[in-house]
């Protein structure tokens, strides 16, 4: 992480001295960090994430939006700020924050305050957790049923998608696209020829009149 990113994060922590932060950091003994970190921040290479998410004292989680963390957050009913490192990590995020905005510590601080004080984020997270925890068929039961079905009947060719046997032309509908392009070209050619014919007739009349 660049130093300006670290300084921005530290400034945010200092602005919220009444909040305790747990920061998963690759080198907690790094001199730059140790000399700057405020007392309300605890550094560690690893935290028991699931145990923390189950703790009622945890009000907000900041994550890069990985699938595993996102699912754990959803089931634990915790609102989150998602700092996108890659676009594909955008699934399931409530507040999306670009990594390029990290140096703007005032923007970070405002967002953090909003997430901690506005109840709509916690309410939305709670509702999502209730939906997930009260599914008609739980993920575990669904997995077991499919596993039992596979063990009983083995491979079933009837469930294999027909598309996997299609050739390149059929799969991408290249024949239909080719006919469509041919039709458009024919239509354009017809319009051009019609205008040319009309212009020739008009010019011919002018020549006769003169």
GROMACS .gro file of C-alpha atoms in nm:
model
  210
    1UNK     CA    1   0.000   0.000   0.000
    2UNK     CA    2   0.146   0.343  -0.095
    3UNK     CA    3   0.239   0.575   0.191
    4UNK     CA    4  -0.022   0.836   0.093
    5UNK     CA    5  -0.291   0.567   0.123
    6UNK     CA    6  -0.165   0.474   0.470
    7UNK     CA    7  -0.156   0.837   0.584
    8UNK     CA    8  -0.510   0.890   0.461
    9UNK     CA    9  -0.632   0.587   0.656
   10UNK     CA   10  -0.450   0.705   0.969
   11UNK     CA   11  -0.610   1.051   0.940
   12UNK     CA   12  -0.952   0.888   0.918
   13UNK     CA   13  -0.880   0.684   1.232
   14UNK     CA   14  -0.771   0.997   1.417
   15UNK     CA   15  -1.092   1.178   1.317
   16UNK     CA   16  -1.298   0.899   1.473
   17UNK     CA   17  -1.120   0.861   1.805
   18UNK     CA   18  -1.440   0.729   1.966
   19UNK     CA   19  -1.436   0.426   1.732
   20UNK     CA   20  -1.210   0.124   1.776
   21UNK     CA   21  -1.056  -0.001   1.451
   22UNK     CA   22  -0.913  -0.346   1.384
   23UNK     CA   23  -0.676  -0.321   1.088
   24UNK     CA   24  -0.551  -0.634   0.919
   25UNK     CA   25  -0.204  -0.525   0.813
   26UNK     CA   26   0.070  -0.728   0.646
   27UNK     CA   27   0.348  -0.594   0.872
   28UNK     CA   28   0.222  -0.462   1.208
   29UNK     CA   29   0.579  -0.387   1.319
   30UNK     CA   30   0.649  -0.155   1.026
   31UNK     CA   31   0.816   0.158   1.163
   32UNK     CA   32   0.617   0.399   0.945
   33UNK     CA   33   0.289   0.263   1.080
   34UNK     CA   34   0.398   0.220   1.442
   35UNK     CA   35   0.509   0.584   1.464
   36UNK     CA   36   0.182   0.717   1.322
   37UNK     CA   37  -0.098   0.489   1.437
   38UNK     CA   38  -0.341   0.631   1.699
   39UNK     CA   39  -0.441   0.445   2.016
   40UNK     CA   40  -0.785   0.347   1.886
   41UNK     CA   41  -0.633   0.123   1.615
   42UNK     CA   42  -0.521  -0.236   1.669
   43UNK     CA   43  -0.299  -0.397   1.405
   44UNK     CA   44  -0.261  -0.766   1.329
   45UNK     CA   45  -0.165  -0.992   1.040
   46UNK     CA   46  -0.478  -1.196   1.105
   47UNK     CA   47  -0.815  -1.160   1.275
   48UNK     CA   48  -1.080  -1.430   1.334
   49UNK     CA   49  -1.316  -1.276   1.080
   50UNK     CA   50  -1.620  -1.496   1.140
   51UNK     CA   51  -1.596  -1.448   1.517
   52UNK     CA   52  -1.565  -1.073   1.475
   53UNK     CA   53  -1.864  -1.056   1.243
   54UNK     CA   54  -2.069  -1.247   1.501
   55UNK     CA   55  -1.981  -0.988   1.767
   56UNK     CA   56  -2.257  -0.729   1.820
   57UNK     CA   57  -1.997  -0.460   1.890
   58UNK     CA   58  -1.882  -0.470   1.526
   59UNK     CA   59  -2.085  -0.206   1.342
   60UNK     CA   60  -1.906  -0.182   1.008
   61UNK     CA   61  -1.668  -0.380   0.791
   62UNK     CA   62  -1.432  -0.245   0.524
   63UNK     CA   63  -1.340  -0.500   0.258
   64UNK     CA   64  -1.209  -0.536  -0.097
   65UNK     CA   65  -1.529  -0.724  -0.186
   66UNK     CA   66  -1.408  -1.082  -0.219
   67UNK     CA   67  -1.683  -1.341  -0.257
   68UNK     CA   68  -1.603  -1.517   0.072
   69UNK     CA   69  -1.606  -1.198   0.278
   70UNK     CA   70  -1.920  -1.074   0.104
   71UNK     CA   71  -2.111  -1.393   0.188
   72UNK     CA   72  -1.993  -1.386   0.550
   73UNK     CA   73  -2.100  -1.022   0.581
   74UNK     CA   74  -2.440  -1.095   0.432
   75UNK     CA   75  -2.515  -1.381   0.671
   76UNK     CA   76  -2.382  -1.184   0.970
   77UNK     CA   77  -2.600  -0.878   0.895
   78UNK     CA   78  -2.307  -0.636   0.887
   79UNK     CA   79  -2.304  -0.328   0.661
   80UNK     CA   80  -1.983  -0.278   0.465
   81UNK     CA   81  -1.778  -0.030   0.268
   82UNK     CA   82  -1.638  -0.207  -0.037
   83UNK     CA   83  -1.309  -0.067  -0.167
   84UNK     CA   84  -1.291  -0.204  -0.519
   85UNK     CA   85  -0.956  -0.341  -0.632
   86UNK     CA   86  -1.106  -0.504  -0.942
   87UNK     CA   87  -1.439  -0.438  -1.114
   88UNK     CA   88  -1.552  -0.799  -1.080
   89UNK     CA   89  -1.563  -0.753  -0.701
   90UNK     CA   90  -1.864  -0.523  -0.717
   91UNK     CA   91  -2.125  -0.790  -0.640
   92UNK     CA   92  -2.330  -0.744  -0.329
   93UNK     CA   93  -2.185  -0.412  -0.221
   94UNK     CA   94  -2.393  -0.139  -0.059
   95UNK     CA   95  -2.140   0.143  -0.064
   96UNK     CA   96  -1.882   0.108  -0.341
   97UNK     CA   97  -1.558   0.302  -0.298
   98UNK     CA   98  -1.281   0.323  -0.557
   99UNK     CA   99  -0.924   0.256  -0.445
  100UNK     CA  100  -0.828   0.580  -0.623
  101UNK     CA  101  -1.035   0.774  -0.366
  102UNK     CA  102  -0.839   0.639  -0.070
  103UNK     CA  103  -0.593   0.937  -0.051
  104UNK     CA  104  -0.894   1.167  -0.003
  105UNK     CA  105  -0.922   1.111   0.372
  106UNK     CA  106  -1.198   1.369   0.419
  107UNK     CA  107  -1.418   1.179   0.176
  108UNK     CA  108  -1.335   0.858   0.360
  109UNK     CA  109  -1.421   1.016   0.693
  110UNK     CA  110  -1.756   1.149   0.569
  111UNK     CA  111  -1.847   0.809   0.425
  112UNK     CA  112  -1.752   0.634   0.747
  113UNK     CA  113  -1.964   0.875   0.953
  114UNK     CA  114  -2.260   0.822   0.724
  115UNK     CA  115  -2.232   0.445   0.743
  116UNK     CA  116  -2.205   0.447   1.123
  117UNK     CA  117  -2.490   0.691   1.190
  118UNK     CA  118  -2.747   0.622   0.918
  119UNK     CA  119  -2.965   0.331   1.028
  120UNK     CA  120  -3.076   0.244   0.674
  121UNK     CA  121  -2.750   0.055   0.613
  122UNK     CA  122  -2.788  -0.164   0.920
  123UNK     CA  123  -3.156  -0.219   0.842
  124UNK     CA  124  -3.073  -0.327   0.487
  125UNK     CA  125  -2.801  -0.563   0.611
  126UNK     CA  126  -3.039  -0.713   0.870
  127UNK     CA  127  -3.310  -0.769   0.611
  128UNK     CA  128  -3.064  -0.939   0.374
  129UNK     CA  129  -2.943  -1.170   0.652
  130UNK     CA  130  -3.301  -1.264   0.740
  131UNK     CA  131  -3.375  -1.347   0.376
  132UNK     CA  132  -3.064  -1.564   0.350
  133UNK     CA  133  -3.124  -1.740   0.681
  134UNK     CA  134  -3.487  -1.820   0.598
  135UNK     CA  135  -3.452  -1.958   0.248
  136UNK     CA  136  -3.707  -2.233   0.161
  137UNK     CA  137  -3.415  -2.468   0.102
  138UNK     CA  138  -3.087  -2.398   0.281
  139UNK     CA  139  -2.761  -2.408   0.080
  140UNK     CA  140  -2.649  -2.709   0.285
  141UNK     CA  141  -2.969  -2.903   0.215
  142UNK     CA  142  -2.956  -2.809  -0.154
  143UNK     CA  143  -2.597  -2.933  -0.180
  144UNK     CA  144  -2.683  -3.261  -0.009
  145UNK     CA  145  -2.983  -3.322  -0.233
  146UNK     CA  146  -2.782  -3.263  -0.551
  147UNK     CA  147  -2.500  -3.484  -0.420
  148UNK     CA  148  -2.744  -3.767  -0.342
  149UNK     CA  149  -2.904  -3.728  -0.684
  150UNK     CA  150  -2.565  -3.746  -0.857
  151UNK     CA  151  -2.465  -4.052  -0.653
  152UNK     CA  152  -2.791  -4.231  -0.733
  153UNK     CA  153  -2.823  -4.161  -1.106
  154UNK     CA  154  -2.468  -4.080  -1.213
  155UNK     CA  155  -2.405  -3.884  -1.530
  156UNK     CA  156  -2.728  -3.782  -1.708
  157UNK     CA  157  -2.672  -3.681  -2.072
  158UNK     CA  158  -3.023  -3.537  -2.089
  159UNK     CA  159  -2.910  -3.254  -1.861
  160UNK     CA  160  -2.610  -3.164  -2.077
  161UNK     CA  161  -2.670  -2.832  -2.259
  162UNK     CA  162  -2.711  -2.883  -2.633
  163UNK     CA  163  -2.514  -2.563  -2.695
  164UNK     CA  164  -2.183  -2.733  -2.616
  165UNK     CA  165  -2.211  -2.935  -2.939
  166UNK     CA  166  -2.287  -2.637  -3.160
  167UNK     CA  167  -2.031  -2.523  -3.414
  168UNK     CA  168  -1.883  -2.174  -3.422
  169UNK     CA  169  -2.135  -2.048  -3.681
  170UNK     CA  170  -2.441  -2.179  -3.495
  171UNK     CA  171  -2.318  -2.083  -3.147
  172UNK     CA  172  -2.261  -1.718  -3.236
  173UNK     CA  173  -2.550  -1.700  -3.489
  174UNK     CA  174  -2.305  -1.592  -3.758
  175UNK     CA  175  -2.538  -1.712  -4.035
  176UNK     CA  176  -2.823  -1.494  -3.904
  177UNK     CA  177  -2.588  -1.198  -3.865
  178UNK     CA  178  -2.461  -1.247  -4.221
  179UNK     CA  179  -2.817  -1.249  -4.359
  180UNK     CA  180  -2.896  -0.938  -4.157
  181UNK     CA  181  -2.592  -0.753  -4.292
  182UNK     CA  182  -2.677  -0.864  -4.646
  183UNK     CA  183  -3.034  -0.739  -4.603
  184UNK     CA  184  -2.914  -0.400  -4.475
  185UNK     CA  185  -2.665  -0.363  -4.760
  186UNK     CA  186  -2.938  -0.453  -5.011
  187UNK     CA  187  -3.174  -0.198  -4.855
  188UNK     CA  188  -2.908   0.076  -4.864
  189UNK     CA  189  -2.823  -0.012  -5.224
  190UNK     CA  190  -3.193   0.000  -5.318
  191UNK     CA  191  -3.236   0.345  -5.160
  192UNK     CA  192  -2.926   0.479  -5.336
  193UNK     CA  193  -3.042   0.341  -5.671
  194UNK     CA  194  -3.388   0.491  -5.622
  195UNK     CA  195  -3.247   0.837  -5.549
  196UNK     CA  196  -3.011   0.808  -5.847
  197UNK     CA  197  -3.301   0.716  -6.075
  198UNK     CA  198  -3.512   1.010  -5.950
  199UNK     CA  199  -3.222   1.253  -5.998
  200UNK     CA  200  -3.160   1.125  -6.352
  201UNK     CA  201  -3.528   1.178  -6.441
  202UNK     CA  202  -3.524   1.532  -6.300
  203UNK     CA  203  -3.209   1.619  -6.494
  204UNK     CA  204  -3.354   1.470  -6.811
  205UNK     CA  205  -3.665   1.691  -6.779
  206UNK     CA  206  -3.453   2.002  -6.732
  207UNK     CA  207  -3.254   1.920  -7.046
  208UNK     CA  208  -3.575   1.878  -7.251
  209UNK     CA  209  -3.720   2.206  -7.121
  210UNK     CA  210  -3.403   2.397  -7.205
   0.00000   0.00000   0.00000
